[in-house]
Amino acid sequence: MTGLGSRLFYKVGKLCEQIPVFLNTFLVFSITGEVSYLVLVEAPLEAEQQKTTWSSWWKALHLLGQYFMLGNICWNAFLFLKVSPSIKGVFLGGNGLGQGWRYCYTCETHTPPRCSHCYDCKVCVLRRDHHCVFFGQCVGYRNYRYFLCCLLFMWLGLLYAMVMNAEVFIVILKEGVTLHSILLLLIPWIMLVSGQVSAWAFTFAFIADTCVVGFLLVSAFFFFHLFLLFRGQTTREWYSSRRPYNLGLVNNLRHMLGLRWYICWLSPLIPSPLVGDGINFQVTGSLEPCQ
């Protein structure tokens, strides 16, 4: 009975770990569908323009840009999850272990500098940055590019969606800043349950709110990681105030994003071979934490 309970608890735990992934996927496609509707049906064009050739081109350009961003988000996320950042299958060597090498008692192996054990993934990760709860996987040496590019296109997509939803806010507030309009923007769920608004109005208000909140959160994550990228740091090294691997802006970009760092962000299909092996790193400062 105890074994059955343990297995059930383990399966429930694994299912709960996937909830953020499913929620993110649902929100991304919900926002995409809502913005597509705004472009195709509620396009912010004058009545005279909506029947012209320019209207068709305007909508086509919007949809092309929108689905280009969606494709990049999905493909980068897929590659981020597919590419393992762990030490599995990597020959670490055992001779000449230098400064920064440690012994992981969980994995029972020596690990190189910038590598650490993740107790969620249950494995050591090369140049580990952090464990991303939204994807359920660690960000490390081999998948950092896809993580950062996914953040980039999520930021661009939410910025675009927020601009397109500006008309939703205008419609809600067209009669002035009333208690009803404020509650609809702040707590649309309560307004729907209480019967104060229709499901249609709730959907637009909820997605518009999600765009604003999502944009603020993704902006914080994205610009924080840009800050770390420019400094040649991982999140773990930022916590300890260490910058021993800062090689300058261009070399930091090359080591994090690969040899084609200047163009690889356009698409995950553009090959950009990584510099180094994720085991040996050029040190430019002290490996000891700053006091």
mmCIF file of C-alpha atoms in Angstrom, residues 67-253:
data_model
loop_
_atom_site.group_PDB
_atom_site.id
_atom_site.type_symbol
_atom_site.label_atom_id
_atom_site.label_comp_id
_atom_site.label_asym_id
_atom_site.label_seq_id
_atom_site.Cartn_x
_atom_site.Cartn_y
_atom_site.Cartn_z
ATOM 1 C CA TYR A 67 2.980 34.063 -37.044
ATOM 2 C CA PHE A 68 6.681 34.610 -37.638
ATOM 3 C CA MET A 69 6.985 35.483 -33.934
ATOM 4 C CA LEU A 70 4.760 32.559 -32.928
ATOM 5 C CA GLY A 71 6.822 30.149 -35.031
ATOM 6 C CA ASN A 72 10.037 31.364 -33.430
ATOM 7 C CA ILE A 73 8.583 31.039 -29.931
ATOM 8 C CA CYS A 74 7.390 27.478 -30.540
ATOM 9 C CA TRP A 75 10.499 26.275 -32.384
ATOM 10 C CA ASN A 76 12.911 27.796 -29.880
ATOM 11 C CA ALA A 77 10.887 26.305 -27.017
ATOM 12 C CA PHE A 78 10.903 22.900 -28.732
ATOM 13 C CA LEU A 79 14.679 22.959 -29.238
ATOM 14 C CA PHE A 80 15.217 24.233 -25.697
ATOM 15 C CA LEU A 81 13.367 21.193 -24.366
ATOM 16 C CA LYS A 82 14.906 18.779 -26.867
ATOM 17 C CA VAL A 83 18.559 19.759 -26.375
ATOM 18 C CA SER A 84 19.791 18.339 -23.092
ATOM 19 C CA PRO A 85 22.094 20.675 -21.126
ATOM 20 C CA SER A 86 23.244 17.908 -18.769
ATOM 21 C CA ILE A 87 26.562 16.063 -18.533
ATOM 22 C CA LYS A 88 24.957 12.849 -19.824
ATOM 23 C CA GLY A 89 26.915 11.562 -22.809
ATOM 24 C CA VAL A 90 29.730 14.082 -22.252
ATOM 25 C CA PHE A 91 33.263 12.826 -21.646
ATOM 26 C CA LEU A 92 34.490 14.964 -18.762
ATOM 27 C CA GLY A 93 37.926 13.373 -18.485
ATOM 28 C CA GLY A 94 39.661 12.567 -15.256
ATOM 29 C CA ASN A 95 43.208 13.835 -15.668
ATOM 30 C CA GLY A 96 44.560 17.246 -14.782
ATOM 31 C CA LEU A 97 41.527 18.502 -12.907
ATOM 32 C CA GLY A 98 42.164 22.185 -12.264
ATOM 33 C CA GLN A 99 40.675 25.052 -10.341
ATOM 34 C CA GLY A 100 36.902 25.137 -10.314
ATOM 35 C CA TRP A 101 36.383 21.390 -10.629
ATOM 36 C CA ARG A 102 34.220 19.772 -7.955
ATOM 37 C CA TYR A 103 32.958 16.345 -7.022
ATOM 38 C CA CYS A 104 29.209 15.726 -7.203
ATOM 39 C CA TYR A 105 28.285 13.087 -4.636
ATOM 40 C CA THR A 106 24.838 12.644 -6.201
ATOM 41 C CA CYS A 107 26.093 11.949 -9.734
ATOM 42 C CA GLU A 108 29.310 10.411 -8.351
ATOM 43 C CA THR A 109 31.595 12.195 -10.792
ATOM 44 C CA HIS A 110 33.903 15.185 -11.014
ATOM 45 C CA THR A 111 32.241 18.180 -12.640
ATOM 46 C CA PRO A 112 33.890 21.094 -14.482
ATOM 47 C CA PRO A 113 33.707 24.802 -13.611
ATOM 48 C CA ARG A 114 30.277 26.481 -13.918
ATOM 49 C CA CYS A 115 28.618 23.058 -13.744
ATOM 50 C CA SER A 116 26.262 22.278 -10.864
ATOM 51 C CA HIS A 117 23.700 19.693 -9.843
ATOM 52 C CA CYS A 118 19.979 20.336 -10.373
ATOM 53 C CA TYR A 119 17.787 18.515 -7.882
ATOM 54 C CA ASP A 120 14.742 18.983 -10.119
ATOM 55 C CA CYS A 121 16.385 17.481 -13.212
ATOM 56 C CA LYS A 122 18.364 15.069 -10.988
ATOM 57 C CA VAL A 123 21.557 15.563 -12.994
ATOM 58 C CA CYS A 124 24.528 17.922 -13.253
ATOM 59 C CA VAL A 125 24.199 20.619 -15.927
ATOM 60 C CA LEU A 126 27.056 22.171 -17.920
ATOM 61 C CA ARG A 127 27.381 25.926 -17.327
ATOM 62 C CA ARG A 128 24.122 25.819 -15.421
ATOM 63 C CA ASP A 129 22.234 29.099 -15.315
ATOM 64 C CA HIS A 130 19.017 28.150 -13.508
ATOM 65 C CA HIS A 131 16.121 25.708 -13.556
ATOM 66 C CA CYS A 132 13.270 27.203 -15.574
ATOM 67 C CA VAL A 133 9.973 26.272 -13.892
ATOM 68 C CA PHE A 134 7.989 27.515 -16.889
ATOM 69 C CA PHE A 135 9.580 24.886 -19.136
ATOM 70 C CA GLY A 136 10.497 22.319 -16.501
ATOM 71 C CA GLN A 137 14.131 22.143 -17.631
ATOM 72 C CA CYS A 138 17.486 23.659 -16.773
ATOM 73 C CA VAL A 139 19.082 26.427 -18.809
ATOM 74 C CA GLY A 140 22.652 25.465 -19.569
ATOM 75 C CA TYR A 141 25.531 25.533 -22.025
ATOM 76 C CA ARG A 142 23.839 23.797 -24.961
ATOM 77 C CA ASN A 143 20.320 25.262 -24.797
ATOM 78 C CA TYR A 144 20.941 28.818 -23.574
ATOM 79 C CA ARG A 145 20.597 30.261 -27.089
ATOM 80 C CA TYR A 146 17.115 28.798 -27.532
ATOM 81 C CA PHE A 147 16.021 29.997 -24.099
ATOM 82 C CA LEU A 148 17.153 33.571 -24.736
ATOM 83 C CA CYS A 149 15.691 33.706 -28.270
ATOM 84 C CA CYS A 150 12.401 32.319 -26.971
ATOM 85 C CA LEU A 151 12.351 35.134 -24.400
ATOM 86 C CA LEU A 152 13.154 37.658 -27.138
ATOM 87 C CA PHE A 153 10.236 36.657 -29.351
ATOM 88 C CA MET A 154 7.887 36.332 -26.380
ATOM 89 C CA TRP A 155 8.807 39.898 -25.455
ATOM 90 C CA LEU A 156 8.278 41.134 -29.026
ATOM 91 C CA GLY A 157 5.030 39.176 -29.356
ATOM 92 C CA LEU A 158 3.601 40.510 -26.087
ATOM 93 C CA LEU A 159 4.627 44.059 -27.000
ATOM 94 C CA TYR A 160 2.834 43.674 -30.338
ATOM 95 C CA ALA A 161 -0.220 42.084 -28.684
ATOM 96 C CA MET A 162 -0.363 44.855 -26.096
ATOM 97 C CA VAL A 163 -0.328 47.520 -28.817
ATOM 98 C CA MET A 164 -3.042 45.692 -30.761
ATOM 99 C CA ASN A 165 -5.133 45.404 -27.594
ATOM 100 C CA ALA A 166 -4.952 49.150 -26.997
ATOM 101 C CA GLU A 167 -8.337 49.422 -28.735
ATOM 102 C CA VAL A 168 -9.788 46.939 -26.232
ATOM 103 C CA PHE A 169 -8.761 49.239 -23.387
ATOM 104 C CA ILE A 170 -10.184 52.227 -25.286
ATOM 105 C CA VAL A 171 -13.535 50.461 -25.733
ATOM 106 C CA ILE A 172 -13.686 49.474 -22.059
ATOM 107 C CA LEU A 173 -12.853 53.004 -20.930
ATOM 108 C CA LYS A 174 -14.816 54.896 -23.615
ATOM 109 C CA GLU A 175 -17.501 55.933 -21.132
ATOM 110 C CA GLY A 176 -14.941 57.110 -18.607
ATOM 111 C CA VAL A 177 -13.080 55.599 -15.705
ATOM 112 C CA THR A 178 -16.030 54.048 -13.883
ATOM 113 C CA LEU A 179 -16.141 51.405 -11.156
ATOM 114 C CA HIS A 180 -17.471 48.903 -13.702
ATOM 115 C CA SER A 181 -14.631 49.479 -16.182
ATOM 116 C CA ILE A 182 -11.959 49.359 -13.471
ATOM 117 C CA LEU A 183 -13.312 46.092 -12.056
ATOM 118 C CA LEU A 184 -13.522 44.604 -15.550
ATOM 119 C CA LEU A 185 -9.832 45.359 -16.115
ATOM 120 C CA LEU A 186 -8.632 44.305 -12.655
ATOM 121 C CA ILE A 187 -10.847 41.313 -11.821
ATOM 122 C CA PRO A 188 -12.567 40.098 -15.002
ATOM 123 C CA TRP A 189 -13.160 36.650 -13.465
ATOM 124 C CA ILE A 190 -15.289 38.100 -10.669
ATOM 125 C CA MET A 191 -17.236 40.222 -13.147
ATOM 126 C CA LEU A 192 -17.970 37.141 -15.280
ATOM 127 C CA VAL A 193 -19.054 34.942 -12.375
ATOM 128 C CA SER A 194 -21.282 37.686 -10.971
ATOM 129 C CA GLY A 195 -22.967 38.135 -14.358
ATOM 130 C CA GLN A 196 -21.818 41.733 -14.792
ATOM 131 C CA VAL A 197 -20.233 41.110 -18.212
ATOM 132 C CA SER A 198 -20.667 38.679 -21.072
ATOM 133 C CA ALA A 199 -18.227 35.856 -21.801
ATOM 134 C CA TRP A 200 -17.153 37.738 -24.947
ATOM 135 C CA ALA A 201 -16.276 40.911 -23.011
ATOM 136 C CA PHE A 202 -14.533 38.823 -20.351
ATOM 137 C CA THR A 203 -12.363 37.062 -22.958
ATOM 138 C CA PHE A 204 -11.084 40.302 -24.447
ATOM 139 C CA ALA A 205 -10.529 41.926 -21.042
ATOM 140 C CA PHE A 206 -8.740 38.859 -19.667
ATOM 141 C CA ILE A 207 -6.412 38.490 -22.661
ATOM 142 C CA ALA A 208 -5.679 42.232 -22.696
ATOM 143 C CA ASP A 209 -4.771 42.048 -18.992
ATOM 144 C CA THR A 210 -2.653 38.956 -19.632
ATOM 145 C CA CYS A 211 -0.732 40.799 -22.352
ATOM 146 C CA VAL A 212 0.136 43.658 -19.989
ATOM 147 C CA VAL A 213 1.105 41.440 -17.037
ATOM 148 C CA GLY A 214 2.956 38.979 -19.293
ATOM 149 C CA PHE A 215 4.850 41.800 -20.998
ATOM 150 C CA LEU A 216 6.035 43.182 -17.651
ATOM 151 C CA LEU A 217 7.154 39.752 -16.395
ATOM 152 C CA VAL A 218 8.866 38.727 -19.629
ATOM 153 C CA SER A 219 10.549 42.160 -19.839
ATOM 154 C CA ALA A 220 12.036 41.636 -16.380
ATOM 155 C CA PHE A 221 13.355 38.156 -17.292
ATOM 156 C CA PHE A 222 14.570 39.138 -20.759
ATOM 157 C CA PHE A 223 16.472 42.292 -19.802
ATOM 158 C CA PHE A 224 17.943 40.596 -16.738
ATOM 159 C CA HIS A 225 19.367 37.833 -18.943
ATOM 160 C CA LEU A 226 20.616 40.387 -21.466
ATOM 161 C CA PHE A 227 22.415 42.090 -18.575
ATOM 162 C CA LEU A 228 23.995 38.759 -17.578
ATOM 163 C CA LEU A 229 24.850 37.929 -21.204
ATOM 164 C CA PHE A 230 26.730 41.191 -21.677
ATOM 165 C CA ARG A 231 28.697 40.534 -18.454
ATOM 166 C CA GLY A 232 29.500 36.896 -19.265
ATOM 167 C CA GLN A 233 27.672 35.673 -16.160
ATOM 168 C CA THR A 234 25.157 33.010 -15.288
ATOM 169 C CA THR A 235 22.378 33.606 -12.780
ATOM 170 C CA ARG A 236 24.240 31.534 -10.197
ATOM 171 C CA GLU A 237 27.395 33.622 -10.679
ATOM 172 C CA TRP A 238 25.379 36.825 -10.365
ATOM 173 C CA TYR A 239 24.144 35.631 -6.954
ATOM 174 C CA SER A 240 27.738 35.179 -5.810
ATOM 175 C CA SER A 241 28.949 38.464 -7.397
ATOM 176 C CA ARG A 242 31.567 36.667 -9.501
ATOM 177 C CA ARG A 243 32.690 37.765 -12.980
ATOM 178 C CA PRO A 244 35.729 35.570 -13.717
ATOM 179 C CA TYR A 245 34.554 34.660 -17.223
ATOM 180 C CA ASN A 246 33.869 38.143 -18.623
ATOM 181 C CA LEU A 247 35.623 38.220 -22.034
ATOM 182 C CA GLY A 248 34.164 41.473 -23.312
ATOM 183 C CA LEU A 249 30.861 42.097 -25.038
ATOM 184 C CA VAL A 250 31.525 40.449 -28.429
ATOM 185 C CA ASN A 251 33.290 37.386 -27.017
ATOM 186 C CA ASN A 252 30.581 36.957 -24.381
ATOM 187 C CA LEU A 253 27.988 36.911 -27.175
#
